[in-house]
Structures are given as C-alpha cells and as structure tokens.
PDB file of C-alpha atoms in Angstrom:
ATOM      1  CA  MET A   1       3.391  -2.101   6.716  1.00  0.00           C
ATOM      2  CA  LYS A   2       1.521  -1.258   3.417  1.00  0.00           C
ATOM      3  CA  TYR A   3       2.812  -0.997  -0.066  1.00  0.00           C
ATOM      4  CA  MET A   4       1.103  -0.466  -2.825  1.00  0.00           C
ATOM      5  CA  LEU A   5       1.949  -2.787  -5.975  1.00  0.00           C
ATOM      6  CA  LEU A   6       1.969  -0.836  -8.452  1.00  0.00           C
ATOM      7  CA  LYS A   7       1.308  -3.473 -12.705  1.00  0.00           C
ATOM      8  CA  THR A   8       2.083  -1.356 -15.346  1.00  0.00           C
ATOM      9  CA  TYR A   9       0.486  -2.563 -18.718  1.00  0.00           C
ATOM     10  CA  GLY A  10       3.039  -2.702 -21.203  1.00  0.00           C
ATOM     11  CA  PRO A  11       5.766  -5.122 -22.981  1.00  0.00           C
ATOM     12  CA  ALA A  12       6.208  -8.304 -19.986  1.00  0.00           C
ATOM     13  CA  ALA A  13       9.391 -10.368 -19.846  1.00  0.00           C
ATOM     14  CA  ASN A  14       7.097 -13.255 -21.495  1.00  0.00           C
ATOM     15  CA  CYS A  15       4.874 -11.263 -23.693  1.00  0.00           C
ATOM     16  CA  ASP A  16       4.906  -8.966 -25.619  1.00  0.00           C
ATOM     17  CA  THR A  17       1.875  -9.180 -27.343  1.00  0.00           C
ATOM     18  CA  PRO A  18      -0.749  -6.078 -25.834  1.00  0.00           C
ATOM     19  CA  ILE A  19      -4.011  -7.612 -24.398  1.00  0.00           C
ATOM     20  CA  THR A  20      -6.419  -6.477 -27.127  1.00  0.00           C
ATOM     21  CA  GLU A  21      -4.874  -9.746 -29.406  1.00  0.00           C
ATOM     22  CA  TRP A  22      -5.118 -12.790 -26.341  1.00  0.00           C
ATOM     23  CA  THR A  23      -8.101 -14.610 -27.063  1.00  0.00           C
ATOM     24  CA  PRO A  24     -11.401 -14.103 -24.750  1.00  0.00           C
ATOM     25  CA  GLU A  25     -10.585 -16.881 -23.102  1.00  0.00           C
ATOM     26  CA  GLU A  26      -6.680 -15.487 -22.258  1.00  0.00           C
ATOM     27  CA  ILE A  27      -8.335 -12.509 -21.001  1.00  0.00           C
ATOM     28  CA  GLN A  28     -10.691 -14.503 -19.447  1.00  0.00           C
ATOM     29  CA  ALA A  29      -8.053 -16.864 -17.727  1.00  0.00           C
ATOM     30  CA  HIS A  30      -5.845 -13.623 -16.938  1.00  0.00           C
ATOM     31  CA  LEU A  31      -9.124 -12.008 -15.346  1.00  0.00           C
ATOM     32  CA  ASP A  32      -9.538 -15.166 -12.809  1.00  0.00           C
ATOM     33  CA  PHE A  33      -6.339 -15.520 -11.992  1.00  0.00           C
ATOM     34  CA  GLN A  34      -6.263 -11.393 -10.269  1.00  0.00           C
ATOM     35  CA  ARG A  35      -9.468 -12.228  -8.750  1.00  0.00           C
ATOM     36  CA  ALA A  36      -8.267 -15.018  -7.519  1.00  0.00           C
ATOM     37  CA  LEU A  37      -5.453 -13.063  -6.245  1.00  0.00           C
ATOM     38  CA  GLY A  38      -7.635 -10.635  -4.697  1.00  0.00           C
ATOM     39  CA  ALA A  39      -9.356 -13.048  -2.815  1.00  0.00           C
ATOM     40  CA  GLU A  40      -6.391 -14.393  -1.263  1.00  0.00           C
ATOM     41  CA  LEU A  41      -5.296 -11.400  -0.035  1.00  0.00           C
ATOM     42  CA  ALA A  42      -8.344 -10.196   1.149  1.00  0.00           C
ATOM     43  CA  LYS A  43      -8.704 -13.978   2.737  1.00  0.00           C
ATOM     44  CA  ASN A  44      -5.241 -13.801   5.033  1.00  0.00           C
ATOM     45  CA  GLY A  45      -6.558 -10.407   5.730  1.00  0.00           C
ATOM     46  CA  GLU A  46      -3.440  -8.061   3.892  1.00  0.00           C
ATOM     47  CA  LEU A  47      -6.185  -6.344   0.928  1.00  0.00           C
ATOM     48  CA  VAL A  48      -6.571  -3.073   1.364  1.00  0.00           C
ATOM     49  CA  ASP A  49      -7.444  -1.656  -1.686  1.00  0.00           C
ATOM     50  CA  ALA A  50      -6.914  -3.445  -5.105  1.00  0.00           C
ATOM     51  CA  GLN A  51      -8.700  -1.631  -8.358  1.00  0.00           C
ATOM     52  CA  GLY A  52      -8.391  -2.118 -12.165  1.00  0.00           C
ATOM     53  CA  LEU A  53      -7.472   2.065 -13.978  1.00  0.00           C
ATOM     54  CA  ALA A  54      -9.275   2.625 -17.367  1.00  0.00           C
ATOM     55  CA  GLY A  55      -6.567   3.025 -20.420  1.00  0.00           C
ATOM     56  CA  PRO A  56      -4.894   6.038 -21.094  1.00  0.00           C
ATOM     57  CA  GLU A  57      -7.998   6.953 -23.791  1.00  0.00           C
ATOM     58  CA  ASP A  58      -9.879   7.926 -21.014  1.00  0.00           C
ATOM     59  CA  ALA A  59      -6.770   9.432 -18.635  1.00  0.00           C
ATOM     60  CA  ARG A  60      -6.914  13.861 -18.342  1.00  0.00           C
ATOM     61  CA  LEU A  61      -3.725  15.044 -18.110  1.00  0.00           C
ATOM     62  CA  VAL A  62      -4.705  18.441 -15.226  1.00  0.00           C
ATOM     63  CA  SER A  63      -2.444  21.455 -13.700  1.00  0.00           C
ATOM     64  CA  SER A  64      -3.132  24.678 -12.474  1.00  0.00           C
ATOM     65  CA  ASP A  65      -0.921  27.572 -11.138  1.00  0.00           C
ATOM     66  CA  GLY A  66      -4.192  27.948  -7.907  1.00  0.00           C
ATOM     67  CA  ARG A  67      -4.624  31.260  -9.586  1.00  0.00           C
ATOM     68  CA  SER A  68      -6.336  30.670 -13.028  1.00  0.00           C
ATOM     69  CA  ALA A  69      -8.325  28.442 -14.574  1.00  0.00           C
ATOM     70  CA  PRO A  70      -7.128  24.686 -14.783  1.00  0.00           C
ATOM     71  CA  VAL A  71      -5.763  23.036 -17.522  1.00  0.00           C
ATOM     72  CA  ILE A  72      -7.305  20.274 -18.347  1.00  0.00           C
ATOM     73  CA  THR A  73      -5.766  18.074 -21.330  1.00  0.00           C
ATOM     74  CA  ASP A  74      -7.691  14.979 -22.568  1.00  0.00           C
ATOM     75  CA  GLY A  75      -6.506  11.495 -23.627  1.00  0.00           C
ATOM     76  CA  PRO A  76      -5.616   9.520 -25.017  1.00  0.00           C
ATOM     77  CA  PHE A  77      -1.345  10.020 -25.132  1.00  0.00           C
ATOM     78  CA  PRO A  78       0.050   8.276 -28.401  1.00  0.00           C
ATOM     79  CA  GLU A  79       3.681   8.511 -27.001  1.00  0.00           C
ATOM     80  CA  THR A  80       2.562   6.271 -23.842  1.00  0.00           C
ATOM     81  CA  LYS A  81       4.116   2.982 -24.896  1.00  0.00           C
ATOM     82  CA  GLU A  82       3.207   1.493 -21.147  1.00  0.00           C
ATOM     83  CA  PHE A  83       0.651   2.686 -18.663  1.00  0.00           C
ATOM     84  CA  LEU A  84      -0.571   2.414 -15.471  1.00  0.00           C
ATOM     85  CA  ALA A  85      -3.175  -0.330 -15.263  1.00  0.00           C
ATOM     86  CA  GLY A  86      -3.821  -1.045 -11.761  1.00  0.00           C
ATOM     87  CA  TYR A  87      -2.879  -1.834  -8.059  1.00  0.00           C
ATOM     88  CA  TRP A  88      -2.691  -3.649  -4.927  1.00  0.00           C
ATOM     89  CA  ILE A  89      -2.673  -2.122  -1.756  1.00  0.00           C
ATOM     90  CA  VAL A  90      -1.385  -4.364   0.878  1.00  0.00           C
ATOM     91  CA  ASP A  91      -1.337  -3.889   4.521  1.00  0.00           C
ATOM     92  CA  VAL A  92       1.651  -6.904   5.450  1.00  0.00           C
ATOM     93  CA  ASP A  93       3.990  -7.766   8.097  1.00  0.00           C
ATOM     94  CA  SER A  94       7.188  -6.999   6.763  1.00  0.00           C
ATOM     95  CA  PRO A  95       8.813  -5.303   3.039  1.00  0.00           C
ATOM     96  CA  GLU A  96       9.406  -9.061   1.998  1.00  0.00           C
ATOM     97  CA  ARG A  97       6.048 -10.373   2.034  1.00  0.00           C
ATOM     98  CA  ALA A  98       4.731  -7.376  -0.274  1.00  0.00           C
ATOM     99  CA  LEU A  99       7.359  -8.656  -3.115  1.00  0.00           C
ATOM    100  CA  GLN A 100       5.669 -12.675  -2.496  1.00  0.00           C
ATOM    101  CA  ILE A 101       2.603 -11.027  -3.787  1.00  0.00           C
ATOM    102  CA  ALA A 102       4.558  -8.792  -6.420  1.00  0.00           C
ATOM    103  CA  ALA A 103       6.339 -11.649  -8.049  1.00  0.00           C
ATOM    104  CA  GLN A 104       3.009 -13.851  -7.692  1.00  0.00           C
ATOM    105  CA  ALA A 105       0.875 -11.095  -9.425  1.00  0.00           C
ATOM    106  CA  SER A 106       4.074 -10.799 -12.103  1.00  0.00           C
ATOM    107  CA  ALA A 107       2.644 -14.324 -12.826  1.00  0.00           C
ATOM    108  CA  ALA A 108      -0.289 -13.977 -14.546  1.00  0.00           C
ATOM    109  CA  PRO A 109      -1.086 -15.924 -17.374  1.00  0.00           C
ATOM    110  CA  GLY A 110      -1.414 -14.241 -20.824  1.00  0.00           C
ATOM    111  CA  PRO A 111      -1.471 -16.390 -24.389  1.00  0.00           C
ATOM    112  CA  GLY A 112      -1.211 -19.388 -24.233  1.00  0.00           C
ATOM    113  CA  GLY A 113      -1.765 -20.030 -20.218  1.00  0.00           C
ATOM    114  CA  GLN A 114       2.140 -18.690 -20.110  1.00  0.00           C
ATOM    115  CA  PRO A 115       2.853 -16.530 -16.735  1.00  0.00           C
ATOM    116  CA  ILE A 116       3.474 -12.960 -18.131  1.00  0.00           C
ATOM    117  CA  GLY A 117       6.497 -11.760 -16.290  1.00  0.00           C
ATOM    118  CA  GLU A 118       5.257  -8.488 -15.894  1.00  0.00           C
ATOM    119  CA  ARG A 119       6.504  -5.327 -14.111  1.00  0.00           C
ATOM    120  CA  ILE A 120       4.955  -5.323 -10.497  1.00  0.00           C
ATOM    121  CA  GLU A 121       6.201  -1.854  -8.914  1.00  0.00           C
ATOM    122  CA  VAL A 122       6.392  -2.065  -5.654  1.00  0.00           C
ATOM    123  CA  ARG A 123       6.327   1.070  -2.889  1.00  0.00           C
ATOM    124  CA  ALA A 124       5.784   1.593   0.122  1.00  0.00           C
ATOM    125  CA  VAL A 125       2.503   4.229   1.297  1.00  0.00           C
ATOM    126  CA  MET A 126       3.921   6.790   3.783  1.00  0.00           C
ATOM    127  CA  GLY A 127       2.539   7.620   6.585  1.00  0.00           C
ATOM    128  CA  VAL A 128       1.988  11.772   7.218  1.00  0.00           C
ATOM    129  CA  PRO A 129       4.358  11.963   9.993  1.00  0.00           C
ATOM    130  CA  ALA A 130       2.308  13.475  13.498  1.00  0.00           C
ATOM    131  CA  THR A 131       2.311  16.851  14.101  1.00  0.00           C
ATOM    132  CA  ASP A 132       2.694  19.060  17.427  1.00  0.00           C
ATOM    133  CA  GLN A 133       0.267  20.035  18.790  1.00  0.00           C
TER     134      GLN A 133
END
C-alpha cells in the first residue's frame, strides 16, 4: 500500500520559530534527521521517493480553460503562512506503518534539538481503476 506523507512548513506544535531563524547547527541537525529517516526507509524497502520542495517564492500557480493561453501567477504569495515543504512516498504493509513513519517524521529536531511536532498529512495513493478492453 502506497502512502504520501506531506510535510507542511509553518508553526508546529512545539516550534513556531521559522527555520530561517534557527542556528546553522539546528538546521544541519534537522537535515541530518531527514536524511537518516530516508536512509532507514530505503534500507527497509519502504521508500518510493522523498523530496524537499522550494519555498513559495519560487512557486507558480497555473490555470487554464484549455482554449486560451494559461494564466500563470508568480510567487511569493504573502498570504501563505503554511506551505508544502516536502514529501515522502512510502510503500508499506499497513496504514498503521504509514502512521508510524509520519509520527517519526513529526519528531524531527528543531531549535535546541527539541522535537518540533510538525503536522504530517498521510494520504493513500490511489491506483488507476482497470479499464475494460
């Protein structure tokens, strides 16, 4: 069963300090944690993909009616207080295992090495229904 675990950047349960205000050592510890989690999941054969995403200042919103030129809006989007910071796609034996991984990711270290308690959204990856041929 595949699940996508979505990491949102914004105030977390135990940390409302923006990462831009963390010390270089705190940022490094956080990144080291993310790499170690990815390595553990890969070793277990559970990791499909994991990526960090650029911030909203590099984001673009695109909409189209399919007939005329698309409308493209550049970031940054000042109204954005939270944004998608990254994701993991895992292939696990049960929904409970996906939730365990999300809990582990939520406890990533922040300022002072304390677990930040960020919210990780867990969503099943839907398969494409078979078509009759």
